[in-house]
Amino acid sequence: SDYQQLGYNLRINLFQGGPLKSRSLMRDSYTPDVFQKAVIDPRHWHGRTISELGRWYEKYFLDLNVQKAMKEKYG
């Protein structure tokens, strides 16, 4: 029966789970010297400079404050 077949599969450990060591396509694509030569610039973060990010947060919090004030005034 199906139940016995499932028990057999569990006993012989066919379902062994995932690999113990994870792999990354990025790590596999480049040699280790690429990562050693990489310079992390805190002022250039994923294509955005901190000033752009700061302006975005400023607009975001201004919008939150406006929404809060509108809610308090009009309910």
Tab-separated table of C-alpha atoms in Angstrom, residues 24-75:
chain	number	residue	atom	x	y	z
A	24	SER	CA	26.013	30.732	-4.572
A	25	LEU	CA	26.060	31.494	-8.287
A	26	MET	CA	27.911	34.738	-7.614
A	27	ARG	CA	30.584	32.988	-5.522
A	28	ASP	CA	30.918	30.231	-8.131
A	29	SER	CA	31.168	32.725	-11.020
A	30	TYR	CA	34.091	34.796	-9.735
A	31	THR	CA	37.525	33.930	-8.394
A	32	PRO	CA	38.304	34.858	-4.757
A	33	ASP	CA	40.586	37.758	-5.759
A	34	VAL	CA	37.567	39.669	-7.122
A	35	PHE	CA	36.061	39.817	-3.631
A	36	GLN	CA	39.394	40.716	-2.025
A	37	LYS	CA	39.935	43.634	-4.431
A	38	ALA	CA	36.399	44.963	-3.967
A	39	VAL	CA	36.321	48.257	-2.104
A	40	ILE	CA	33.226	49.024	-0.069
A	41	ASP	CA	32.391	52.698	-0.355
A	42	PRO	CA	29.856	53.668	2.330
A	43	ARG	CA	28.930	56.827	0.402
A	44	HIS	CA	27.972	54.880	-2.720
A	45	TRP	CA	25.448	52.282	-1.666
A	46	HIS	CA	23.894	50.099	-4.396
A	47	GLY	CA	24.008	52.887	-6.947
A	48	ARG	CA	22.567	55.479	-4.575
A	49	THR	CA	24.569	58.044	-2.714
A	50	ILE	CA	23.762	58.747	0.903
A	51	SER	CA	22.423	62.193	0.024
A	52	GLU	CA	19.842	60.633	-2.319
A	53	LEU	CA	18.909	58.111	0.323
A	54	GLY	CA	18.659	60.872	2.925
A	55	ARG	CA	16.370	62.910	0.665
A	56	TRP	CA	14.154	59.853	0.130
A	57	TYR	CA	13.841	59.282	3.889
A	58	GLU	CA	13.140	62.971	4.435
A	59	LYS	CA	10.233	62.840	1.963
A	60	TYR	CA	9.021	59.551	3.452
A	61	PHE	CA	8.885	60.896	7.013
A	62	LEU	CA	7.325	64.148	5.836
A	63	ASP	CA	4.591	62.101	4.170
A	64	LEU	CA	4.088	60.072	7.354
A	65	ASN	CA	3.763	63.270	9.404
A	66	VAL	CA	1.230	64.705	6.953
A	67	GLN	CA	-0.822	61.498	7.094
A	68	LYS	CA	-0.726	61.547	10.897
A	69	ALA	CA	-1.818	65.214	11.018
A	70	MET	CA	-4.662	64.558	8.553
A	71	LYS	CA	-5.821	61.595	10.630
A	72	GLU	CA	-5.793	63.684	13.832
A	73	LYS	CA	-7.650	66.588	12.202
A	74	TYR	CA	-10.245	64.690	10.168
A	75	GLY	CA	-10.335	61.349	11.965
